[in-house]
mmCIF file of C-alpha atoms in Angstrom:
data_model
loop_
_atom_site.group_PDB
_atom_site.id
_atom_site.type_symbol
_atom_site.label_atom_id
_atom_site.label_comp_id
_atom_site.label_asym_id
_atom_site.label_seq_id
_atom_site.Cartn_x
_atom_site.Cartn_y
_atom_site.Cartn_z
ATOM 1 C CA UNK A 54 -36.011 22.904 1.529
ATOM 2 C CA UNK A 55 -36.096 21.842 -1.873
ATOM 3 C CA UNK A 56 -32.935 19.270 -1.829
ATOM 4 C CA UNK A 57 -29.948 18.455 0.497
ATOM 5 C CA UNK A 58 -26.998 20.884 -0.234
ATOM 6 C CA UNK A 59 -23.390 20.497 0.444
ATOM 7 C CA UNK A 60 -23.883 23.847 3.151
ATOM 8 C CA UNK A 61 -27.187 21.718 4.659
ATOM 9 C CA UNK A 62 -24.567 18.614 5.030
ATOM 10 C CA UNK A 63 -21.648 20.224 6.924
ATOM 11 C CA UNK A 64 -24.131 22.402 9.449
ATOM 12 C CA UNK A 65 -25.349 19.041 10.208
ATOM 13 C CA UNK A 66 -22.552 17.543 10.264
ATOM 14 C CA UNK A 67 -21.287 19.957 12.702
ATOM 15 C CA UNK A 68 -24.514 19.923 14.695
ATOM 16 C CA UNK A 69 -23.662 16.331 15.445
ATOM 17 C CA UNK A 70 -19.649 16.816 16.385
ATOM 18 C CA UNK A 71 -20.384 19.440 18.547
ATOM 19 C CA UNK A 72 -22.576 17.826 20.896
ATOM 20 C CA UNK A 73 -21.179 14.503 20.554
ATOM 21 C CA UNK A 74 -18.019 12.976 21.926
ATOM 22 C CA UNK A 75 -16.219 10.612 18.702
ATOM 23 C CA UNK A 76 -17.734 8.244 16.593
ATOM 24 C CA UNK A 77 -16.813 4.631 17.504
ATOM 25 C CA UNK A 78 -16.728 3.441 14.183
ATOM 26 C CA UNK A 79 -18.622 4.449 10.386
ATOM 27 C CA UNK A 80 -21.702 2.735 10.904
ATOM 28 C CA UNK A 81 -22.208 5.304 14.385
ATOM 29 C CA UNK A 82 -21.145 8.315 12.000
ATOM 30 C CA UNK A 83 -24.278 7.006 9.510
ATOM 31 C CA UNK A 84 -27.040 6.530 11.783
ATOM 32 C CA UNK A 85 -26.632 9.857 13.677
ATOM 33 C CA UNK A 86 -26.508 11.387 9.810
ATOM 34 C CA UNK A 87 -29.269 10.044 8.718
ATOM 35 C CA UNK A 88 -31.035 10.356 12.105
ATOM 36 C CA UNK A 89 -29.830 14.238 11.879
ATOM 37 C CA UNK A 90 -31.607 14.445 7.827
ATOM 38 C CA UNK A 91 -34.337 12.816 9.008
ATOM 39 C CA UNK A 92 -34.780 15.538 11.464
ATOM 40 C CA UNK A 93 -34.411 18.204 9.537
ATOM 41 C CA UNK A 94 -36.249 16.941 6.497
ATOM 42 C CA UNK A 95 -39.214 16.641 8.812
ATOM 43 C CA UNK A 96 -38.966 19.864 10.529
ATOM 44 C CA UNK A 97 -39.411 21.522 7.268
ATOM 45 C CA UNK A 98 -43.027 21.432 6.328
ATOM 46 C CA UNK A 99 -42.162 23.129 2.712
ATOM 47 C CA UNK A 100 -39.770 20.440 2.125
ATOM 48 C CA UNK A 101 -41.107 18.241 -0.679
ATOM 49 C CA UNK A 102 -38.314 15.709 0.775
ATOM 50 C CA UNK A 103 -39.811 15.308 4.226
ATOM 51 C CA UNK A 104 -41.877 12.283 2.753
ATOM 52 C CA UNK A 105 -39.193 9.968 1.993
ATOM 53 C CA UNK A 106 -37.530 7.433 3.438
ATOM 54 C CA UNK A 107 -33.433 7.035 4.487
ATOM 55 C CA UNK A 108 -31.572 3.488 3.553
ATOM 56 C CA UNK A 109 -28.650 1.870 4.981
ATOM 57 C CA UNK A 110 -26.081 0.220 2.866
ATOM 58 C CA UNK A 111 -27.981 -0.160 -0.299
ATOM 59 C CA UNK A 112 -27.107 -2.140 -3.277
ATOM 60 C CA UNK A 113 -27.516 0.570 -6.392
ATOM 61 C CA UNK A 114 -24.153 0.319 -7.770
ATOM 62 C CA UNK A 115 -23.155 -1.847 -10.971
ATOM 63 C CA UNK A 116 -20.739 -3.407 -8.796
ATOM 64 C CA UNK A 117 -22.917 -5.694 -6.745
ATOM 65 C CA UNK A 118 -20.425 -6.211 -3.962
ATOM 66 C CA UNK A 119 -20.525 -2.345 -3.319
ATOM 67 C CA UNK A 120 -23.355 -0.607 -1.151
ATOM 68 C CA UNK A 121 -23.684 3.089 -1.074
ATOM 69 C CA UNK A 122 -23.547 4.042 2.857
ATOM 70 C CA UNK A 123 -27.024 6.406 2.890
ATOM 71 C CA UNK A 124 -29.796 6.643 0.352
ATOM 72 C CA UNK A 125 -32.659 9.144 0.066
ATOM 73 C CA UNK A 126 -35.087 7.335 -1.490
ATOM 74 C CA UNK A 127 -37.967 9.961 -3.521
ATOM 75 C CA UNK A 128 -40.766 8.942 -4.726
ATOM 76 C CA UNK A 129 -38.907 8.739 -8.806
ATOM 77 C CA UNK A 130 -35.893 7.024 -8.373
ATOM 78 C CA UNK A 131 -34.020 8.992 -10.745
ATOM 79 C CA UNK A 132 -33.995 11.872 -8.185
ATOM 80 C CA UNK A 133 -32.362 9.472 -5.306
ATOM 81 C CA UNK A 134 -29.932 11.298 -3.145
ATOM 82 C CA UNK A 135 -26.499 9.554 -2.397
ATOM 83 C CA UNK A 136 -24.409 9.964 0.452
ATOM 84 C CA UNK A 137 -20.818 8.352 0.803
ATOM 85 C CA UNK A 138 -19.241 8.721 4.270
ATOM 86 C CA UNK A 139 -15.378 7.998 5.171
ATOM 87 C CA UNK A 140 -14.582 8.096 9.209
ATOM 88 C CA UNK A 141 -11.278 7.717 9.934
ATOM 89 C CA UNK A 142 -10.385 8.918 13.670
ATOM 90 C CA UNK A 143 -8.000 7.810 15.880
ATOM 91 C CA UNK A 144 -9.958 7.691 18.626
ATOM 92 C CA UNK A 145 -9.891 4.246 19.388
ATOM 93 C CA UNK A 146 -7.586 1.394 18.755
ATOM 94 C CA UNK A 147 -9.726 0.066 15.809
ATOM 95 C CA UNK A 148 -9.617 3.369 14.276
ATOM 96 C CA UNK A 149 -6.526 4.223 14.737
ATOM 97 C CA UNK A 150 -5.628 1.386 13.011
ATOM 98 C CA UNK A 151 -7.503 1.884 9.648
ATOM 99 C CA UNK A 152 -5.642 2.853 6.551
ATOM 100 C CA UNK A 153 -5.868 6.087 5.868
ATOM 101 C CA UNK A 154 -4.739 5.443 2.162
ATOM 102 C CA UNK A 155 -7.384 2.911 1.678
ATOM 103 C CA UNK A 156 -9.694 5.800 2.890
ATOM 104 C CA UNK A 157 -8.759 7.659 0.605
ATOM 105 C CA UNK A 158 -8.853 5.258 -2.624
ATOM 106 C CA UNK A 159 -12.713 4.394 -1.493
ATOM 107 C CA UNK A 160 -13.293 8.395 -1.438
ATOM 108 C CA UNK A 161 -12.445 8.770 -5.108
ATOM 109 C CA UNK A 162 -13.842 5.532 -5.918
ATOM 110 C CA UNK A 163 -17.217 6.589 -4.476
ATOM 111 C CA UNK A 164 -17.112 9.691 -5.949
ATOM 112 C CA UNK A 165 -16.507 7.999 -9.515
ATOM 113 C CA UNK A 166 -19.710 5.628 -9.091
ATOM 114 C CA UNK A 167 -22.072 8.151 -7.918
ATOM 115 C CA UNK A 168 -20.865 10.150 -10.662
ATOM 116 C CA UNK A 169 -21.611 7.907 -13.541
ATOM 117 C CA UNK A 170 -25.197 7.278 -11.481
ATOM 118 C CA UNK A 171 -25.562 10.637 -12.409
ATOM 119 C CA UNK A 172 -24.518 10.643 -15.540
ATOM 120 C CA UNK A 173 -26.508 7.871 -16.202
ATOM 121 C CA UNK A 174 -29.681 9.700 -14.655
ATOM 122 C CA UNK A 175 -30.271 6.893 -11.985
ATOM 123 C CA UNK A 176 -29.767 9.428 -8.969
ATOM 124 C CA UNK A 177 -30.421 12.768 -8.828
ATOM 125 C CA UNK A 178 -27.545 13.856 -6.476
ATOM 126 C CA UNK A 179 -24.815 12.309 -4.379
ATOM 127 C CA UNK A 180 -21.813 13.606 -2.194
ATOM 128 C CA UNK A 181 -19.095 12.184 -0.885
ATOM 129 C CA UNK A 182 -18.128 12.776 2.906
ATOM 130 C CA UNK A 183 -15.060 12.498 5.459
ATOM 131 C CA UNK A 184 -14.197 13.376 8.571
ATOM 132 C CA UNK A 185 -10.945 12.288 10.664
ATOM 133 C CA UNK A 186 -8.618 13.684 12.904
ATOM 134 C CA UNK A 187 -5.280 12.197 11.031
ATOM 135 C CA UNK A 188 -3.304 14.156 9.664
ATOM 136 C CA UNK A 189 -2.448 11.911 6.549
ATOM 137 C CA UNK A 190 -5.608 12.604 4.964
ATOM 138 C CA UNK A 191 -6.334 16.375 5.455
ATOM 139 C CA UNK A 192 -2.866 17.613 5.190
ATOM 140 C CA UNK A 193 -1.626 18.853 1.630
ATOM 141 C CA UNK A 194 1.608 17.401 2.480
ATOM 142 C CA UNK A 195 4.141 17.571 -0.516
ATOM 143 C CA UNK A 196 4.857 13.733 -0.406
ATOM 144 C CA UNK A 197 1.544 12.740 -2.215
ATOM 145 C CA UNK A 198 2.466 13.839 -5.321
ATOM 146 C CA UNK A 199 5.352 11.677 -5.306
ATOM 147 C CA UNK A 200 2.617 8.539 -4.688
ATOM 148 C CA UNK A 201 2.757 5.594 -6.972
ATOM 149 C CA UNK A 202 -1.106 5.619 -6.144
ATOM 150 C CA UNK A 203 -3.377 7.020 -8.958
ATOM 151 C CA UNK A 204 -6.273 7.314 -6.395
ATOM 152 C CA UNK A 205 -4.343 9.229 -3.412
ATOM 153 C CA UNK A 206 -2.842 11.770 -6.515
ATOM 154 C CA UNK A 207 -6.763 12.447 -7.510
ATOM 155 C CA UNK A 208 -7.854 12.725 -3.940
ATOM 156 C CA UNK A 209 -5.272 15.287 -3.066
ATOM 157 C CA UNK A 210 -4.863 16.658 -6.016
ATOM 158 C CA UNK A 211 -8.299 17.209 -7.171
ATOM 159 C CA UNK A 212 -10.827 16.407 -4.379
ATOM 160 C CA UNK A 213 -9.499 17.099 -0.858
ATOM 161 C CA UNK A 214 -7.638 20.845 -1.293
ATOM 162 C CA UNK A 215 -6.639 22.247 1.508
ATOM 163 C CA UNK A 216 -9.231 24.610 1.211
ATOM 164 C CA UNK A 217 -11.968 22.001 1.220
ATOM 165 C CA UNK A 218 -11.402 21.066 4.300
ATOM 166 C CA UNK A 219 -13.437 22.828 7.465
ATOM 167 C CA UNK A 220 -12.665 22.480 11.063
ATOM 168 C CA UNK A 221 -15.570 19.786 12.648
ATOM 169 C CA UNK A 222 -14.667 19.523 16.601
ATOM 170 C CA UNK A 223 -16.308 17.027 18.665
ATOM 171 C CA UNK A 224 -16.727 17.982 22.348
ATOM 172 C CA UNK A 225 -14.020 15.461 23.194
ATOM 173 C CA UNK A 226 -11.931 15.937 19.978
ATOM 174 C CA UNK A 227 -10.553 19.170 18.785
ATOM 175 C CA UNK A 228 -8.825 18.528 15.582
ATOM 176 C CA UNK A 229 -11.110 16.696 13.581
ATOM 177 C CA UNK A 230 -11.779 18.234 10.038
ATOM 178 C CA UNK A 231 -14.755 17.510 7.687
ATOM 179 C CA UNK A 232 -14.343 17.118 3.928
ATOM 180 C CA UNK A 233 -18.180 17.361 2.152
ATOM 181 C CA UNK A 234 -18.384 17.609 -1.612
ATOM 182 C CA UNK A 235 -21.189 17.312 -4.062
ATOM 183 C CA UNK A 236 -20.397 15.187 -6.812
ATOM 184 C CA UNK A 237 -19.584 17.103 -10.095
ATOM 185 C CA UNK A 238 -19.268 20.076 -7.772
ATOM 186 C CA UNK A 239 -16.116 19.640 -6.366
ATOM 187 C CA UNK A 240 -14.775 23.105 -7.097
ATOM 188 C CA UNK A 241 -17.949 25.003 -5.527
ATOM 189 C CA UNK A 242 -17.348 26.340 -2.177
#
C-alpha cells in the first residue's frame, strides 16, 4: 500500500461498525480509526507507510485554536496525511443532543483548511469523514437549499450528495451512514 485511499478508509471504517456496537462520543470514533490504520499499515510489509507514526488532535492549521482530529506523520512533512472525522449519532443523550448543523459547518470548514494545506504543499493528502445515524445530515432533503447558511448549502450541495453517502451499520445500529471524501476529490466515487 502506497497511501491511504478514500476505498482503504470506508472498508475500515466498516470493519470497525460492524463489529462494534456505537461510538460513545468522537474521540472513541478516532482511536479505533487510527488503531484500525495502524493495523493495517503494519500488516502490509510493502507499505512504505507502515513506519510512521498516528497523532491525535494536532495543531497544523493557521488557525491555532483548530487541531486536525488524526495525522499521519511521514518521514517529509509535506506528504502528511490528514484525517477530519464528524460523529454525530443519536445513540446517547449527549449525542443526540449535538447540532447536526454545526456538524455540518465544521465538515466544510475542515475540508477548506486541509485543502489550502494542500495547496500550499504542507500535507500530502487529507479527507474529511462522517458518520451518523440522523437523518438531518444524510438526507438530501429539499429544505437546505432554502438555508440562510452558506456552509449547510456547500455541504449539501456540493460535498454530501446523496450518492456519497454508503450504508455503515454497527451491530447495535442499523441506519448509520458513512460520508468519506478525499479532499479535492469530492466528485470521485
Amino acid at each position: 500500500m502506497e497511501t491511504i485511499t478514500k476505498e482503504n478508509l470506508i472498508t475500515w471504517i466498516k470493519e470497525i461498525s460492524a463489529q462494534s456496537n456505537h461510538f460513545d462520543c468522537e474521540y472513541d470514533f478516532q482511536f479505533n480509526l487510527a488503531l484500525k490504520i495502524k493495523e493495517k499499515l503494519e500488516s502490509d510489509s510493502k507499505s512504505k507507510l507502515n513506519n510512521n507514526q498516528i497523532g491525535f488532535e494536532k495543531k497544523i492549521y493557521d488557525d491555532k485554536g483548530c487541531r486536525c482530529d488524526l495525522v499521519i506523520f511521514p518521514q517529509n512533512k509535506s506528504d502528511r496525511i490528514l484525517l477530519e472525522l464528524k460523529y454525530v449519532c443519536a445513540s446517547t443523550e449527549h449525542q443526540s443532543k449535538k447540532s447536526t448543523i454545526n456538524a455540518r459547518e465544521s465538515f466544510v470548514k475542515d475540508y477548506e483548511r486541509i485543502k489550502q494545506l494542500i495547496k500550499d504543499k504542507k500535507a500530502k493528502s487529507g479527507f474529511v469523514i462522517f458518520l451518523t445515524n440522523k437523518t438531518a445530515v444524510y438526507k438530501n432533503a429539499a429544505k437546505w437549499k432554502k438555508s440562510e447558511n452558506d456552509y449547510i448549502k456547500i455541504f449539501h450541495g456540493k460535498l454530501a450528495t446523496k450518492e456519497n453517502w454508503e450504508n455503515c451499520p454497527f451491530a447495535d445500529k442499523k441506519d448509520t451512514k458513512l460520508l468519506v471524501l478525499e479532499v479535492d476529490n469530492e466528485n470521485k466515487k
